[in-house]
Amino acid sequence: MFAQVKPLLWMAGWRAVGTPVPLLANRPHPLEGRMTPAMFGYMRQLARGDDKDENEAIKAELARHATREGFTLERMFIERLRADEESAFFALTDALKSTNVKHVIVPSLWHFGRLPGLQAAMRDHIEREIGARLWVVQSSSMPRSSAS
């Protein structure tokens, strides 16, 4: 029994004889700065098959932006627009409902859809109905490549 108590006393800052020792007050706590909140990413895969590099660049930019804002990009939900796959948006909303993640990052609102009403409805669903915060990297409603 005493062998089990001794480590607890030692971890609490007490020596085996009962004299207090400093608790490393001038050192940071080992968990401080390590636990960053998680964030999910969502993007619509570009329609052209030869844009694999651009899709990867978008994912990398979202990860960099999340890190800059103090988050960890935990998972990407990519809408591939194939009939045989589940909607990535539905998978995203299910994940938001079943986890503690409450932040979503998107490259632009265009990735929700081309129609402004659809963009607003999807944003509203994430923010108001689920209670998550939406981070939009580019506020334009069109992707960079087709805006020119």
PDB file of C-alpha atoms in Angstrom:
ATOM      1  CA  MET A   1       0.000   0.000   0.000  1.00  0.00           C
ATOM      2  CA  PHE A   2       2.771   2.451   0.886  1.00  0.00           C
ATOM      3  CA  ALA A   3       4.493   1.826  -2.455  1.00  0.00           C
ATOM      4  CA  GLN A   4       1.378   3.075  -4.262  1.00  0.00           C
ATOM      5  CA  VAL A   5       1.105   6.249  -2.186  1.00  0.00           C
ATOM      6  CA  LYS A   6       4.766   7.262  -2.474  1.00  0.00           C
ATOM      7  CA  PRO A   7       4.674   8.057  -6.224  1.00  0.00           C
ATOM      8  CA  LEU A   8       1.540  10.147  -5.744  1.00  0.00           C
ATOM      9  CA  LEU A   9       3.259  12.164  -3.041  1.00  0.00           C
ATOM     10  CA  TRP A  10       6.298  12.561  -5.246  1.00  0.00           C
ATOM     11  CA  MET A  11       4.208  13.757  -8.205  1.00  0.00           C
ATOM     12  CA  ALA A  12       2.404  16.223  -5.980  1.00  0.00           C
ATOM     13  CA  GLY A  13       5.713  17.888  -5.136  1.00  0.00           C
ATOM     14  CA  TRP A  14       6.523  16.179  -1.855  1.00  0.00           C
ATOM     15  CA  ARG A  15       9.616  14.213  -1.029  1.00  0.00           C
ATOM     16  CA  ALA A  16       9.313  10.834   0.628  1.00  0.00           C
ATOM     17  CA  VAL A  17      10.152  12.379   4.018  1.00  0.00           C
ATOM     18  CA  GLY A  18       7.370  14.925   3.671  1.00  0.00           C
ATOM     19  CA  THR A  19       9.353  18.128   2.948  1.00  0.00           C
ATOM     20  CA  PRO A  20       7.934  20.218   0.119  1.00  0.00           C
ATOM     21  CA  VAL A  21       9.908  20.814  -3.069  1.00  0.00           C
ATOM     22  CA  PRO A  22       9.259  23.524  -5.663  1.00  0.00           C
ATOM     23  CA  LEU A  23       6.765  22.509  -8.366  1.00  0.00           C
ATOM     24  CA  LEU A  24       8.806  23.887 -11.277  1.00  0.00           C
ATOM     25  CA  ALA A  25       6.814  27.112 -11.220  1.00  0.00           C
ATOM     26  CA  ASN A  26       9.077  28.841 -13.725  1.00  0.00           C
ATOM     27  CA  ARG A  27       8.712  26.096 -16.358  1.00  0.00           C
ATOM     28  CA  PRO A  28       5.686  25.840 -18.645  1.00  0.00           C
ATOM     29  CA  HIS A  29       3.182  23.106 -18.033  1.00  0.00           C
ATOM     30  CA  PRO A  30       3.991  20.132 -20.295  1.00  0.00           C
ATOM     31  CA  LEU A  31       0.600  20.334 -22.044  1.00  0.00           C
ATOM     32  CA  GLU A  32       0.571  24.109 -22.579  1.00  0.00           C
ATOM     33  CA  GLY A  33       0.922  25.088 -26.201  1.00  0.00           C
ATOM     34  CA  ARG A  34       0.639  21.509 -27.425  1.00  0.00           C
ATOM     35  CA  MET A  35      -3.101  21.029 -27.592  1.00  0.00           C
ATOM     36  CA  THR A  36      -4.426  23.109 -30.440  1.00  0.00           C
ATOM     37  CA  PRO A  37      -8.097  23.034 -31.296  1.00  0.00           C
ATOM     38  CA  ALA A  38      -9.070  20.912 -34.272  1.00  0.00           C
ATOM     39  CA  MET A  39     -10.626  22.183 -37.457  1.00  0.00           C
ATOM     40  CA  PHE A  40     -12.246  20.396 -40.384  1.00  0.00           C
ATOM     41  CA  GLY A  41     -11.667  21.432 -43.981  1.00  0.00           C
ATOM     42  CA  TYR A  42     -14.113  21.273 -46.865  1.00  0.00           C
ATOM     43  CA  MET A  43     -13.482  21.751 -50.556  1.00  0.00           C
ATOM     44  CA  ARG A  44     -15.026  20.860 -53.877  1.00  0.00           C
ATOM     45  CA  GLN A  45     -12.627  18.956 -56.097  1.00  0.00           C
ATOM     46  CA  LEU A  46     -11.932  20.847 -59.272  1.00  0.00           C
ATOM     47  CA  ALA A  47     -13.789  19.360 -62.225  1.00  0.00           C
ATOM     48  CA  ARG A  48     -10.790  18.968 -64.498  1.00  0.00           C
ATOM     49  CA  GLY A  49      -8.832  15.775 -63.861  1.00  0.00           C
ATOM     50  CA  ASP A  50      -5.504  17.432 -64.686  1.00  0.00           C
ATOM     51  CA  ASP A  51      -5.802  19.783 -61.682  1.00  0.00           C
ATOM     52  CA  LYS A  52      -4.530  17.261 -59.119  1.00  0.00           C
ATOM     53  CA  ASP A  53      -1.641  19.589 -58.264  1.00  0.00           C
ATOM     54  CA  GLU A  54      -4.027  22.508 -57.782  1.00  0.00           C
ATOM     55  CA  ASN A  55      -6.261  20.406 -55.511  1.00  0.00           C
ATOM     56  CA  GLU A  56      -3.225  19.449 -53.421  1.00  0.00           C
ATOM     57  CA  ALA A  57      -2.150  23.110 -53.314  1.00  0.00           C
ATOM     58  CA  ILE A  58      -5.587  24.098 -52.000  1.00  0.00           C
ATOM     59  CA  LYS A  59      -5.410  21.454 -49.261  1.00  0.00           C
ATOM     60  CA  ALA A  60      -1.907  22.598 -48.292  1.00  0.00           C
ATOM     61  CA  GLU A  61      -3.013  26.243 -48.169  1.00  0.00           C
ATOM     62  CA  LEU A  62      -5.948  25.366 -45.914  1.00  0.00           C
ATOM     63  CA  ALA A  63      -3.597  23.492 -43.582  1.00  0.00           C
ATOM     64  CA  ARG A  64      -1.186  26.472 -43.484  1.00  0.00           C
ATOM     65  CA  HIS A  65      -4.010  28.906 -42.802  1.00  0.00           C
ATOM     66  CA  ALA A  66      -5.392  26.692 -40.020  1.00  0.00           C
ATOM     67  CA  THR A  67      -1.958  26.490 -38.404  1.00  0.00           C
ATOM     68  CA  ARG A  68      -1.497  30.265 -38.667  1.00  0.00           C
ATOM     69  CA  GLU A  69      -4.807  30.753 -36.869  1.00  0.00           C
ATOM     70  CA  GLY A  70      -3.826  28.327 -34.095  1.00  0.00           C
ATOM     71  CA  PHE A  71      -5.703  25.227 -35.267  1.00  0.00           C
ATOM     72  CA  THR A  72      -4.832  21.759 -36.458  1.00  0.00           C
ATOM     73  CA  LEU A  73      -6.487  20.706 -39.700  1.00  0.00           C
ATOM     74  CA  GLU A  74      -7.733  17.338 -38.498  1.00  0.00           C
ATOM     75  CA  ARG A  75      -9.629  16.123 -41.552  1.00  0.00           C
ATOM     76  CA  MET A  76     -10.478  17.236 -45.083  1.00  0.00           C
ATOM     77  CA  PHE A  77     -13.889  16.587 -46.602  1.00  0.00           C
ATOM     78  CA  ILE A  78     -13.602  16.684 -50.396  1.00  0.00           C
ATOM     79  CA  GLU A  79     -16.707  16.856 -52.562  1.00  0.00           C
ATOM     80  CA  ARG A  80     -15.867  14.745 -55.601  1.00  0.00           C
ATOM     81  CA  LEU A  81     -19.245  15.011 -57.394  1.00  0.00           C
ATOM     82  CA  ARG A  82     -19.473  11.325 -58.277  1.00  0.00           C
ATOM     83  CA  ALA A  83     -22.865   9.692 -57.984  1.00  0.00           C
ATOM     84  CA  ASP A  84     -21.471   6.598 -56.251  1.00  0.00           C
ATOM     85  CA  GLU A  85     -20.059   8.501 -53.244  1.00  0.00           C
ATOM     86  CA  GLU A  86     -21.733   9.979 -50.204  1.00  0.00           C
ATOM     87  CA  SER A  87     -21.865  13.760 -50.142  1.00  0.00           C
ATOM     88  CA  ALA A  88     -18.818  15.173 -48.386  1.00  0.00           C
ATOM     89  CA  PHE A  89     -20.983  17.990 -47.027  1.00  0.00           C
ATOM     90  CA  PHE A  90     -23.293  15.491 -45.309  1.00  0.00           C
ATOM     91  CA  ALA A  91     -20.266  13.635 -43.934  1.00  0.00           C
ATOM     92  CA  LEU A  92     -18.885  16.965 -42.661  1.00  0.00           C
ATOM     93  CA  THR A  93     -22.110  17.888 -40.885  1.00  0.00           C
ATOM     94  CA  ASP A  94     -22.340  14.411 -39.342  1.00  0.00           C
ATOM     95  CA  ALA A  95     -18.747  14.729 -38.095  1.00  0.00           C
ATOM     96  CA  LEU A  96     -19.470  18.168 -36.634  1.00  0.00           C
ATOM     97  CA  LYS A  97     -22.476  16.766 -34.774  1.00  0.00           C
ATOM     98  CA  SER A  98     -20.611  13.741 -33.406  1.00  0.00           C
ATOM     99  CA  THR A  99     -17.304  15.360 -32.358  1.00  0.00           C
ATOM    100  CA  ASN A 100     -16.142  18.372 -30.366  1.00  0.00           C
ATOM    101  CA  VAL A 101     -14.784  20.071 -33.504  1.00  0.00           C
ATOM    102  CA  LYS A 102     -16.606  23.368 -34.039  1.00  0.00           C
ATOM    103  CA  HIS A 103     -14.535  25.052 -36.773  1.00  0.00           C
ATOM    104  CA  VAL A 104     -14.648  24.535 -40.548  1.00  0.00           C
ATOM    105  CA  ILE A 105     -12.316  26.104 -43.089  1.00  0.00           C
ATOM    106  CA  VAL A 106     -13.109  26.476 -46.805  1.00  0.00           C
ATOM    107  CA  PRO A 107     -11.038  28.009 -49.619  1.00  0.00           C
ATOM    108  CA  SER A 108     -14.014  30.163 -50.697  1.00  0.00           C
ATOM    109  CA  LEU A 109     -17.790  30.046 -50.606  1.00  0.00           C
ATOM    110  CA  TRP A 110     -17.675  28.879 -54.234  1.00  0.00           C
ATOM    111  CA  HIS A 111     -16.694  25.448 -52.898  1.00  0.00           C
ATOM    112  CA  PHE A 112     -20.198  25.187 -51.398  1.00  0.00           C
ATOM    113  CA  GLY A 113     -21.774  25.888 -54.791  1.00  0.00           C
ATOM    114  CA  ARG A 114     -21.888  28.419 -57.591  1.00  0.00           C
ATOM    115  CA  LEU A 115     -25.268  29.845 -56.655  1.00  0.00           C
ATOM    116  CA  PRO A 116     -25.191  32.504 -53.917  1.00  0.00           C
ATOM    117  CA  GLY A 117     -28.399  31.134 -52.378  1.00  0.00           C
ATOM    118  CA  LEU A 118     -26.890  27.663 -52.051  1.00  0.00           C
ATOM    119  CA  GLN A 119     -23.718  29.154 -50.541  1.00  0.00           C
ATOM    120  CA  ALA A 120     -25.797  31.049 -47.978  1.00  0.00           C
ATOM    121  CA  ALA A 121     -27.895  27.973 -47.120  1.00  0.00           C
ATOM    122  CA  MET A 122     -24.848  25.759 -46.551  1.00  0.00           C
ATOM    123  CA  ARG A 123     -23.105  28.446 -44.496  1.00  0.00           C
ATOM    124  CA  ASP A 124     -26.269  28.973 -42.463  1.00  0.00           C
ATOM    125  CA  HIS A 125     -26.571  25.251 -41.813  1.00  0.00           C
ATOM    126  CA  ILE A 126     -23.012  25.049 -40.445  1.00  0.00           C
ATOM    127  CA  GLU A 127     -23.139  28.231 -38.380  1.00  0.00           C
ATOM    128  CA  ARG A 128     -26.703  28.438 -37.100  1.00  0.00           C
ATOM    129  CA  GLU A 129     -28.031  24.896 -37.059  1.00  0.00           C
ATOM    130  CA  ILE A 130     -24.843  23.109 -35.997  1.00  0.00           C
ATOM    131  CA  GLY A 131     -23.212  25.980 -34.112  1.00  0.00           C
ATOM    132  CA  ALA A 132     -19.796  25.749 -35.766  1.00  0.00           C
ATOM    133  CA  ARG A 133     -17.700  28.669 -36.974  1.00  0.00           C
ATOM    134  CA  LEU A 134     -16.949  28.897 -40.688  1.00  0.00           C
ATOM    135  CA  TRP A 135     -13.555  30.256 -41.780  1.00  0.00           C
ATOM    136  CA  VAL A 136     -13.432  31.465 -45.397  1.00  0.00           C
ATOM    137  CA  VAL A 137      -9.912  31.944 -46.731  1.00  0.00           C
ATOM    138  CA  GLN A 138     -10.924  33.820 -49.892  1.00  0.00           C
ATOM    139  CA  SER A 139     -14.119  35.842 -49.757  1.00  0.00           C
ATOM    140  CA  SER A 140     -14.691  35.830 -53.511  1.00  0.00           C
ATOM    141  CA  SER A 141     -17.613  33.727 -54.692  1.00  0.00           C
ATOM    142  CA  MET A 142     -15.605  32.362 -57.650  1.00  0.00           C
ATOM    143  CA  PRO A 143     -12.358  30.346 -57.632  1.00  0.00           C
ATOM    144  CA  ARG A 144      -9.173  32.206 -58.536  1.00  0.00           C
ATOM    145  CA  SER A 145      -8.555  30.274 -61.736  1.00  0.00           C
ATOM    146  CA  SER A 146     -11.856  31.306 -63.361  1.00  0.00           C
ATOM    147  CA  ALA A 147     -12.103  34.850 -61.974  1.00  0.00           C
ATOM    148  CA  SER A 148      -9.875  36.331 -64.678  1.00  0.00           C
TER     149      SER A 148
END
